[in-house]
PDB file of C-alpha atoms in Angstrom:
ATOM      1  CA  MET A   1       3.397 -10.924 -21.144  1.00  0.00           C
ATOM      2  CA  PRO A   2       1.373 -12.782 -18.459  1.00  0.00           C
ATOM      3  CA  TYR A   3      -0.772 -10.427 -16.428  1.00  0.00           C
ATOM      4  CA  CYS A   4      -2.705 -10.599 -13.114  1.00  0.00           C
ATOM      5  CA  PRO A   5      -6.109  -8.943 -13.590  1.00  0.00           C
ATOM      6  CA  LYS A   6      -6.589  -8.613  -9.830  1.00  0.00           C
ATOM      7  CA  CYS A   7      -3.277  -7.022  -8.859  1.00  0.00           C
ATOM      8  CA  ASP A   8      -2.551  -5.216 -12.174  1.00  0.00           C
ATOM      9  CA  MET A   9       0.957  -6.745 -12.387  1.00  0.00           C
ATOM     10  CA  GLU A  10       2.950  -8.079 -15.366  1.00  0.00           C
ATOM     11  CA  PHE A  11       5.055 -11.236 -15.129  1.00  0.00           C
ATOM     12  CA  VAL A  12       7.710 -12.857 -17.231  1.00  0.00           C
ATOM     13  CA  ASP A  13       6.833 -15.677 -19.614  1.00  0.00           C
ATOM     14  CA  GLY A  14       6.407 -19.020 -17.850  1.00  0.00           C
ATOM     15  CA  ILE A  15       4.675 -17.662 -14.759  1.00  0.00           C
ATOM     16  CA  THR A  16       1.040 -18.891 -14.484  1.00  0.00           C
ATOM     17  CA  VAL A  17       0.132 -17.842 -10.902  1.00  0.00           C
ATOM     18  CA  CYS A  18       0.332 -14.445  -9.337  1.00  0.00           C
ATOM     19  CA  SER A  19       2.985 -14.195  -6.619  1.00  0.00           C
ATOM     20  CA  ASP A  20       0.892 -11.688  -4.683  1.00  0.00           C
ATOM     21  CA  CYS A  21      -2.707 -13.000  -4.649  1.00  0.00           C
ATOM     22  CA  GLY A  22      -2.132 -16.566  -5.904  1.00  0.00           C
ATOM     23  CA  GLY A  23      -4.700 -16.102  -8.681  1.00  0.00           C
ATOM     24  CA  PRO A  24      -4.321 -17.338 -12.256  1.00  0.00           C
ATOM     25  CA  LEU A  25      -2.746 -15.062 -14.834  1.00  0.00           C
ATOM     26  CA  VAL A  26      -4.147 -14.124 -18.237  1.00  0.00           C
ATOM     27  CA  GLU A  27      -2.248 -13.698 -21.530  1.00  0.00           C
ATOM     28  CA  SER A  28      -1.727  -9.887 -21.366  1.00  0.00           C
ATOM     29  CA  GLU A  29      -2.870  -6.651 -19.810  1.00  0.00           C
ATOM     30  CA  GLU A  30      -5.215  -6.060 -22.799  1.00  0.00           C
ATOM     31  CA  VAL A  31      -6.986  -9.367 -22.064  1.00  0.00           C
ATOM     32  CA  ALA A  32      -7.374  -8.423 -18.382  1.00  0.00           C
ATOM     33  CA  LYS A  33      -8.910  -5.079 -19.356  1.00  0.00           C
ATOM     34  CA  ALA A  34     -11.278  -6.781 -21.790  1.00  0.00           C
ATOM     35  CA  MET A  35     -12.336  -9.253 -19.086  1.00  0.00           C
ATOM     36  CA  ARG A  36     -13.061  -6.440 -16.608  1.00  0.00           C
ATOM     37  CA  ALA A  37     -15.068  -4.494 -19.215  1.00  0.00           C
ATOM     38  CA  ALA A  38     -17.099  -7.541 -20.097  1.00  0.00           C
ATOM     39  CA  GLU A  39     -17.781  -8.302 -16.434  1.00  0.00           C
ATOM     40  CA  LYS A  40     -18.822  -4.728 -15.879  1.00  0.00           C
ATOM     41  CA  GLU A  41     -21.251  -4.831 -18.777  1.00  0.00           C
ATOM     42  CA  GLN A  42     -22.699  -8.129 -17.582  1.00  0.00           C
ATOM     43  CA  ASN A  43     -23.283  -6.719 -14.127  1.00  0.00           C
ATOM     44  CA  LEU A  44     -24.908  -3.573 -15.456  1.00  0.00           C
ATOM     45  CA  ALA A  45     -27.165  -5.581 -17.783  1.00  0.00           C
ATOM     46  CA  ARG A  46     -28.206  -7.843 -14.954  1.00  0.00           C
ATOM     47  CA  GLU A  47     -28.950  -4.913 -12.704  1.00  0.00           C
ATOM     48  CA  ARG A  48     -30.984  -3.111 -15.465  1.00  0.00           C
ATOM     49  CA  ALA A  49     -32.970  -6.296 -16.096  1.00  0.00           C
ATOM     50  CA  MET A  50     -33.786  -6.719 -12.409  1.00  0.00           C
ATOM     51  CA  TYR A  51     -34.713  -3.046 -12.122  1.00  0.00           C
ATOM     52  CA  GLU A  52     -36.997  -3.264 -15.158  1.00  0.00           C
ATOM     53  CA  ALA A  53     -38.626  -6.398 -13.768  1.00  0.00           C
ATOM     54  CA  LEU A  54     -39.424  -4.714 -10.496  1.00  0.00           C
ATOM     55  CA  THR A  55     -40.357  -1.236 -11.635  1.00  0.00           C
ATOM     56  CA  GLU A  56     -43.706  -0.094 -13.107  1.00  0.00           C
ATOM     57  CA  TYR A  57     -44.070   3.072 -15.223  1.00  0.00           C
ATOM     58  CA  ASP A  58     -46.784   5.675 -15.474  1.00  0.00           C
ATOM     59  CA  GLU A  59     -48.310   7.122 -18.670  1.00  0.00           C
ATOM     60  CA  ASP A  60     -45.365   9.523 -19.064  1.00  0.00           C
ATOM     61  CA  GLY A  61     -42.848   6.724 -18.850  1.00  0.00           C
ATOM     62  CA  GLN A  62     -41.685   7.708 -15.339  1.00  0.00           C
ATOM     63  CA  PRO A  63     -40.930   4.919 -12.846  1.00  0.00           C
ATOM     64  CA  GLU A  64     -43.474   4.305 -10.080  1.00  0.00           C
ATOM     65  CA  THR A  65     -42.288   2.787  -6.889  1.00  0.00           C
ATOM     66  CA  ALA A  66     -45.233   3.577  -4.590  1.00  0.00           C
ATOM     67  CA  ASP A  67     -47.028   0.345  -5.415  1.00  0.00           C
ATOM     68  CA  LEU A  68     -44.040  -1.903  -4.809  1.00  0.00           C
ATOM     69  CA  THR A  69     -44.283  -4.518  -2.122  1.00  0.00           C
ATOM     70  CA  PRO A  70     -41.746  -4.274   0.767  1.00  0.00           C
ATOM     71  CA  GLU A  71     -39.835  -7.183  -0.745  1.00  0.00           C
ATOM     72  CA  GLU A  72     -39.606  -5.514  -4.161  1.00  0.00           C
ATOM     73  CA  ALA A  73     -38.593  -2.200  -2.626  1.00  0.00           C
ATOM     74  CA  GLN A  74     -35.831  -3.915  -0.681  1.00  0.00           C
ATOM     75  CA  ALA A  75     -34.602  -5.652  -3.809  1.00  0.00           C
ATOM     76  CA  LEU A  76     -34.394  -2.315  -5.649  1.00  0.00           C
ATOM     77  CA  SER A  77     -32.498  -0.890  -2.711  1.00  0.00           C
ATOM     78  CA  GLU A  78     -30.076  -3.748  -2.814  1.00  0.00           C
ATOM     79  CA  ILE A  79     -29.526  -3.277  -6.566  1.00  0.00           C
ATOM     80  CA  GLN A  80     -28.752   0.391  -6.074  1.00  0.00           C
ATOM     81  CA  ALA A  81     -26.363  -0.387  -3.190  1.00  0.00           C
ATOM     82  CA  LEU A  82     -24.619  -2.972  -5.325  1.00  0.00           C
ATOM     83  CA  SER A  83     -24.174  -0.440  -8.175  1.00  0.00           C
ATOM     84  CA  GLU A  84     -22.712   2.133  -5.746  1.00  0.00           C
ATOM     85  CA  ALA A  85     -20.351  -0.404  -4.187  1.00  0.00           C
ATOM     86  CA  GLN A  86     -19.218  -1.550  -7.635  1.00  0.00           C
ATOM     87  CA  ALA A  87     -18.534   2.019  -8.712  1.00  0.00           C
ATOM     88  CA  LEU A  88     -16.542   2.694  -5.553  1.00  0.00           C
ATOM     89  CA  SER A  89     -14.529  -0.527  -6.020  1.00  0.00           C
ATOM     90  CA  GLU A  90     -13.707   0.403  -9.591  1.00  0.00           C
ATOM     91  CA  ALA A  91     -12.682   3.890  -8.617  1.00  0.00           C
ATOM     92  CA  GLN A  92     -10.104   2.705  -6.096  1.00  0.00           C
ATOM     93  CA  THR A  93      -8.965  -0.919  -6.065  1.00  0.00           C
ATOM     94  CA  PRO A  94      -6.112  -1.195  -3.528  1.00  0.00           C
ATOM     95  CA  ARG A  95      -3.279  -3.623  -4.259  1.00  0.00           C
ATOM     96  CA  PRO A  96      -3.486  -6.547  -1.825  1.00  0.00           C
ATOM     97  CA  GLU A  97      -0.981  -6.167   0.982  1.00  0.00           C
ATOM     98  CA  ARG A  98       1.254  -8.979   2.158  1.00  0.00           C
ATOM     99  CA  ASN A  99       0.825  -9.798   5.814  1.00  0.00           C
ATOM    100  CA  TYR A 100       3.995 -11.706   6.208  1.00  0.00           C
ATOM    101  CA  VAL A 101       7.611 -10.670   6.659  1.00  0.00           C
ATOM    102  CA  TYR A 102      10.464 -13.099   6.449  1.00  0.00           C
ATOM    103  CA  VAL A 103      12.396 -13.564   9.659  1.00  0.00           C
ATOM    104  CA  ASP A 104      15.725 -15.179   9.184  1.00  0.00           C
ATOM    105  CA  LYS A 105      17.242 -17.866  11.432  1.00  0.00           C
ATOM    106  CA  SER A 106      19.567 -15.372  13.107  1.00  0.00           C
ATOM    107  CA  GLN A 107      16.643 -13.188  14.192  1.00  0.00           C
ATOM    108  CA  LYS A 108      14.670 -16.160  15.359  1.00  0.00           C
ATOM    109  CA  TYR A 109      17.627 -17.379  17.343  1.00  0.00           C
ATOM    110  CA  ASN A 110      18.051 -13.973  19.057  1.00  0.00           C
ATOM    111  CA  ASP A 111      14.286 -13.863  19.843  1.00  0.00           C
ATOM    112  CA  LEU A 112      14.488 -17.278  21.398  1.00  0.00           C
ATOM    113  CA  LYS A 113      17.506 -16.336  23.518  1.00  0.00           C
ATOM    114  CA  SER A 114      15.793 -13.161  24.680  1.00  0.00           C
ATOM    115  CA  SER A 115      12.636 -15.079  25.602  1.00  0.00           C
ATOM    116  CA  ALA A 116      14.587 -17.732  27.392  1.00  0.00           C
ATOM    117  CA  SER A 117      16.478 -15.109  29.447  1.00  0.00           C
ATOM    118  CA  ALA A 118      13.216 -13.366  30.392  1.00  0.00           C
ATOM    119  CA  PHE A 119      11.578 -16.623  31.530  1.00  0.00           C
ATOM    120  CA  LEU A 120      14.668 -17.591  33.462  1.00  0.00           C
ATOM    121  CA  ILE A 121      14.669 -14.332  35.418  1.00  0.00           C
ATOM    122  CA  VAL A 122      10.887 -14.533  36.128  1.00  0.00           C
ATOM    123  CA  GLY A 123      11.178 -18.223  37.096  1.00  0.00           C
ATOM    124  CA  CYS A 124      14.058 -17.661  39.449  1.00  0.00           C
ATOM    125  CA  VAL A 125      12.368 -14.724  41.157  1.00  0.00           C
ATOM    126  CA  LEU A 126       9.091 -16.607  41.601  1.00  0.00           C
ATOM    127  CA  ALA A 127      10.938 -19.665  42.853  1.00  0.00           C
ATOM    128  CA  ALA A 128      12.889 -17.614  45.401  1.00  0.00           C
ATOM    129  CA  VAL A 129       9.681 -15.953  46.693  1.00  0.00           C
ATOM    130  CA  SER A 130       7.932 -19.332  46.853  1.00  0.00           C
ATOM    131  CA  VAL A 131      10.707 -20.783  48.972  1.00  0.00           C
ATOM    132  CA  LEU A 132      10.531 -17.835  51.285  1.00  0.00           C
ATOM    133  CA  LEU A 133       6.796 -18.207  51.617  1.00  0.00           C
ATOM    134  CA  TRP A 134       6.846 -21.956  52.227  1.00  0.00           C
ATOM    135  CA  THR A 135       9.640 -21.717  54.839  1.00  0.00           C
ATOM    136  CA  GLY A 136       7.742 -18.994  56.657  1.00  0.00           C
ATOM    137  CA  ILE A 137      10.430 -16.355  56.277  1.00  0.00           C
ATOM    138  CA  ILE A 138       7.778 -14.240  54.565  1.00  0.00           C
ATOM    139  CA  ARG A 139       4.359 -14.420  56.169  1.00  0.00           C
ATOM    140  CA  LEU A 140       1.197 -13.511  54.343  1.00  0.00           C
ATOM    141  CA  PRO A 141      -1.667 -11.623  56.077  1.00  0.00           C
ATOM    142  CA  MET A 142      -4.347 -14.054  54.969  1.00  0.00           C
ATOM    143  CA  ALA A 143      -6.180 -17.211  56.070  1.00  0.00           C
ATOM    144  CA  VAL A 144      -4.438 -20.548  56.078  1.00  0.00           C
ATOM    145  CA  VAL A 145      -6.359 -21.969  53.146  1.00  0.00           C
ATOM    146  CA  SER A 146      -5.955 -18.805  51.088  1.00  0.00           C
ATOM    147  CA  GLY A 147      -2.292 -18.684  51.888  1.00  0.00           C
ATOM    148  CA  MET A 148      -1.856 -22.304  50.707  1.00  0.00           C
ATOM    149  CA  ILE A 149      -3.629 -21.549  47.450  1.00  0.00           C
ATOM    150  CA  PHE A 150      -1.555 -18.413  46.856  1.00  0.00           C
ATOM    151  CA  ARG A 151       1.770 -20.242  47.594  1.00  0.00           C
ATOM    152  CA  GLY A 152       0.756 -23.142  45.411  1.00  0.00           C
ATOM    153  CA  ALA A 153      -0.158 -20.846  42.468  1.00  0.00           C
ATOM    154  CA  LEU A 154       3.101 -18.918  42.823  1.00  0.00           C
ATOM    155  CA  THR A 155       5.057 -22.176  42.826  1.00  0.00           C
ATOM    156  CA  LEU A 156       3.234 -23.414  39.728  1.00  0.00           C
ATOM    157  CA  MET A 157       4.035 -20.154  37.963  1.00  0.00           C
ATOM    158  CA  ALA A 158       7.729 -20.554  38.877  1.00  0.00           C
ATOM    159  CA  VAL A 159       7.808 -24.068  37.597  1.00  0.00           C
ATOM    160  CA  PHE A 160       6.003 -23.093  34.342  1.00  0.00           C
ATOM    161  CA  SER A 161       8.441 -20.234  33.747  1.00  0.00           C
ATOM    162  CA  LEU A 162      11.484 -22.449  34.245  1.00  0.00           C
ATOM    163  CA  VAL A 163      10.017 -25.162  31.967  1.00  0.00           C
ATOM    164  CA  VAL A 164       9.455 -22.598  29.250  1.00  0.00           C
ATOM    165  CA  TYR A 165      13.013 -21.368  29.739  1.00  0.00           C
ATOM    166  CA  PHE A 166      14.483 -24.869  29.294  1.00  0.00           C
ATOM    167  CA  ASN A 167      12.323 -25.613  26.238  1.00  0.00           C
ATOM    168  CA  THR A 168      13.107 -22.287  24.625  1.00  0.00           C
ATOM    169  CA  SER A 169      16.824 -22.683  25.308  1.00  0.00           C
ATOM    170  CA  ARG A 170      16.718 -26.133  23.695  1.00  0.00           C
ATOM    171  CA  ASP A 171      15.034 -24.714  20.599  1.00  0.00           C
ATOM    172  CA  ALA A 172      17.617 -21.974  20.371  1.00  0.00           C
ATOM    173  CA  LYS A 173      20.459 -24.567  20.535  1.00  0.00           C
ATOM    174  CA  LYS A 174      18.851 -26.531  17.716  1.00  0.00           C
ATOM    175  CA  MET A 175      18.543 -23.373  15.590  1.00  0.00           C
ATOM    176  CA  ALA A 176      22.113 -22.144  16.151  1.00  0.00           C
ATOM    177  CA  PRO A 177      23.755 -24.407  13.501  1.00  0.00           C
ATOM    178  CA  GLN A 178      21.009 -23.546  11.002  1.00  0.00           C
ATOM    179  CA  ILE A 179      22.139 -19.853  10.946  1.00  0.00           C
ATOM    180  CA  ALA A 180      25.310 -20.510   9.011  1.00  0.00           C
ATOM    181  CA  GLN A 181      23.492 -22.866   6.622  1.00  0.00           C
ATOM    182  CA  GLU A 182      20.826 -20.311   5.863  1.00  0.00           C
ATOM    183  CA  LYS A 183      23.343 -17.538   5.265  1.00  0.00           C
ATOM    184  CA  GLN A 184      25.325 -19.811   2.943  1.00  0.00           C
ATOM    185  CA  ARG A 185      22.135 -20.783   1.036  1.00  0.00           C
ATOM    186  CA  THR A 186      21.059 -17.156   0.740  1.00  0.00           C
ATOM    187  CA  GLU A 187      24.455 -16.049  -0.548  1.00  0.00           C
ATOM    188  CA  GLU A 188      24.480 -18.884  -3.100  1.00  0.00           C
ATOM    189  CA  LEU A 189      21.099 -17.809  -4.429  1.00  0.00           C
ATOM    190  CA  ILE A 190      22.227 -14.203  -4.632  1.00  0.00           C
ATOM    191  CA  GLN A 191      25.395 -15.127  -6.475  1.00  0.00           C
ATOM    192  CA  TRP A 192      23.434 -17.377  -8.835  1.00  0.00           C
ATOM    193  CA  PHE A 193      21.122 -14.505  -9.643  1.00  0.00           C
ATOM    194  CA  LEU A 194      23.922 -12.048 -10.180  1.00  0.00           C
ATOM    195  CA  GLY A 195      25.662 -14.529 -12.467  1.00  0.00           C
ATOM    196  CA  GLN A 196      22.539 -14.930 -14.612  1.00  0.00           C
ATOM    197  CA  TYR A 197      21.078 -11.364 -14.662  1.00  0.00           C
ATOM    198  CA  SER A 198      22.358  -7.823 -14.667  1.00  0.00           C
ATOM    199  CA  ALA A 199      20.844  -4.448 -13.970  1.00  0.00           C
ATOM    200  CA  ASP A 200      20.829  -3.511 -17.678  1.00  0.00           C
ATOM    201  CA  GLY A 201      19.330  -6.833 -18.630  1.00  0.00           C
ATOM    202  CA  ILE A 202      16.471  -6.419 -16.219  1.00  0.00           C
ATOM    203  CA  ASP A 203      15.790  -2.844 -17.412  1.00  0.00           C
ATOM    204  CA  GLU A 204      15.672  -4.142 -21.020  1.00  0.00           C
ATOM    205  CA  GLU A 205      12.736  -6.447 -20.046  1.00  0.00           C
ATOM    206  CA  ILE A 206      10.647  -3.506 -18.854  1.00  0.00           C
ATOM    207  CA  PRO A 207       8.525  -2.041 -21.707  1.00  0.00           C
ATOM    208  CA  GLY A 208       8.284   1.724 -21.806  1.00  0.00           C
ATOM    209  CA  LYS A 209      10.684   2.118 -18.936  1.00  0.00           C
ATOM    210  CA  ASP A 210      11.595   5.668 -20.032  1.00  0.00           C
ATOM    211  CA  SER A 211       8.108   6.858 -19.440  1.00  0.00           C
ATOM    212  CA  LEU A 212       7.850   5.341 -15.951  1.00  0.00           C
ATOM    213  CA  SER A 213       8.415   7.275 -12.733  1.00  0.00           C
ATOM    214  CA  GLU A 214      11.243   6.286 -10.476  1.00  0.00           C
ATOM    215  CA  GLU A 215       8.834   4.514  -8.110  1.00  0.00           C
ATOM    216  CA  GLU A 216       7.131   2.655 -10.926  1.00  0.00           C
ATOM    217  CA  LEU A 217      10.485   1.615 -12.395  1.00  0.00           C
ATOM    218  CA  SER A 218      11.647   0.335  -9.010  1.00  0.00           C
ATOM    219  CA  LEU A 219       8.444  -1.707  -8.572  1.00  0.00           C
ATOM    220  CA  LYS A 220       8.819  -3.218 -12.042  1.00  0.00           C
ATOM    221  CA  ARG A 221      12.438  -4.146 -11.332  1.00  0.00           C
ATOM    222  CA  PHE A 222      11.518  -5.720  -8.033  1.00  0.00           C
ATOM    223  CA  GLN A 223       8.739  -7.761  -9.586  1.00  0.00           C
ATOM    224  CA  LEU A 224      11.029  -9.091 -12.307  1.00  0.00           C
ATOM    225  CA  ILE A 225      13.602 -10.120  -9.703  1.00  0.00           C
ATOM    226  CA  GLN A 226      10.877 -11.998  -7.847  1.00  0.00           C
ATOM    227  CA  ASP A 227       9.715 -13.721 -10.997  1.00  0.00           C
ATOM    228  CA  TYR A 228      13.224 -14.796 -11.967  1.00  0.00           C
ATOM    229  CA  LEU A 229      13.821 -16.238  -8.504  1.00  0.00           C
ATOM    230  CA  ILE A 230      10.560 -18.145  -8.482  1.00  0.00           C
ATOM    231  CA  THR A 231      10.944 -19.627 -11.994  1.00  0.00           C
ATOM    232  CA  GLY A 232      14.700 -20.265 -11.707  1.00  0.00           C
ATOM    233  CA  GLN A 233      14.844 -21.706  -8.185  1.00  0.00           C
ATOM    234  CA  ASP A 234      11.289 -22.815  -7.434  1.00  0.00           C
ATOM    235  CA  LEU A 235      11.284 -21.163  -4.013  1.00  0.00           C
ATOM    236  CA  PRO A 236       8.067 -21.967  -2.098  1.00  0.00           C
ATOM    237  CA  ASP A 237       8.306 -19.327   0.618  1.00  0.00           C
ATOM    238  CA  GLN A 238       7.117 -15.991  -0.776  1.00  0.00           C
ATOM    239  CA  SER A 239       8.399 -14.013   2.166  1.00  0.00           C
ATOM    240  CA  TYR A 240      11.873 -15.509   1.621  1.00  0.00           C
ATOM    241  CA  VAL A 241      11.662 -14.534  -2.064  1.00  0.00           C
ATOM    242  CA  ASP A 242      10.785 -10.986  -1.031  1.00  0.00           C
ATOM    243  CA  ALA A 243      13.775 -10.853   1.323  1.00  0.00           C
ATOM    244  CA  LEU A 244      16.131 -12.153  -1.369  1.00  0.00           C
ATOM    245  CA  SER A 245      14.644  -9.733  -3.915  1.00  0.00           C
ATOM    246  CA  GLU A 246      15.313  -6.763  -1.654  1.00  0.00           C
ATOM    247  CA  GLU A 247      18.966  -7.818  -1.157  1.00  0.00           C
ATOM    248  CA  ILE A 248      19.497  -8.437  -4.880  1.00  0.00           C
ATOM    249  CA  TYR A 249      17.820  -5.179  -5.803  1.00  0.00           C
ATOM    250  CA  GLY A 250      20.135  -3.288  -3.448  1.00  0.00           C
ATOM    251  CA  ARG A 251      23.215  -4.940  -4.957  1.00  0.00           C
ATOM    252  CA  LEU A 252      22.148  -4.287  -8.520  1.00  0.00           C
ATOM    253  CA  PHE A 253      20.593  -0.874  -8.389  1.00  0.00           C
ATOM    254  CA  GLU A 254      21.641   0.799  -5.158  1.00  0.00           C
ATOM    255  CA  THR A 255      25.276  -0.220  -4.629  1.00  0.00           C
ATOM    256  CA  PRO A 256      27.567   2.406  -6.212  1.00  0.00           C
ATOM    257  CA  PRO A 257      29.845   1.036  -8.914  1.00  0.00           C
ATOM    258  CA  ALA A 258      33.376   0.243  -7.976  1.00  0.00           C
ATOM    259  CA  GLY A 259      36.012   2.782  -8.830  1.00  0.00           C
TER     260      GLY A 259
END
C-alpha cells in the first residue's frame, strides 16, 4: 500500500500525495524503511570521510586534533553536532501537526454577528460621548487645541466602529443563505460515504488490526475514511475532509446500533 516516509502513514491504492505533509508517497512501508536506512548510511559515510580528511593520527593510530587550524576544528565540531542532531531526530520524530481547524458557515455567521454587535455597541457609545463633547455638555480639563484633537480622535473611532459594524453585518447577511447549502452538501457527502462503505468493510482494509491497540485502530480507521473521501470526492480543503471524517467516524464506530 502507498506509504508516506515522513509521516509513517499508509494510504489506500490510488493516493500519490500525503494528506498530512503533502509529500510524495512511496510504494510501501518497506520501501520507506529502506530509503531511510540508505540515507542514514550515506550521511554516516559522508561524515566519516570528512572526519578522516580533517583528522591526523599519531604513531599509535590515535587522532590528533591539536594541530588543526581553527577552521578545521570548527568543521569537526559541526560534523559532531550534525551527528548528534541526526541521532536525536531519529530517536523521536514527531508527526507533523495540522494548524488548521475547519470552521463551518454557521460558526462563521455567529462570529460575524457577535463582532457586529460588539462594534455597534462601541460605536454608539463613542458617538454619544463625541456629541456630548462637541456640544459642550461635557467639558474637558485641557487646552483648546488638545481638546479639539481628542474630540476629533474620538469621533473618528466612533465612525470607524460603525463602519465596521455595517460591513460585518453585510457579510453576515451574505453568509446566512450559505449555511443551509453547506449543511445539505455535508449531509450528502456523509450519506454517499455511508452508502459506499461500512464499518466492517473499513476494518477489513486494515492489515493486522487484531494486533493494534484501540488508539492505533482508531487512527487507521480515520485515515482510511480521509483517503476514501479524497479519492472519491476530490475535496480540496483538508480541514473540511477532517471535519467530515470525524462525523463519519462517529456514525460508523461510535453510534450504538439500533435495537
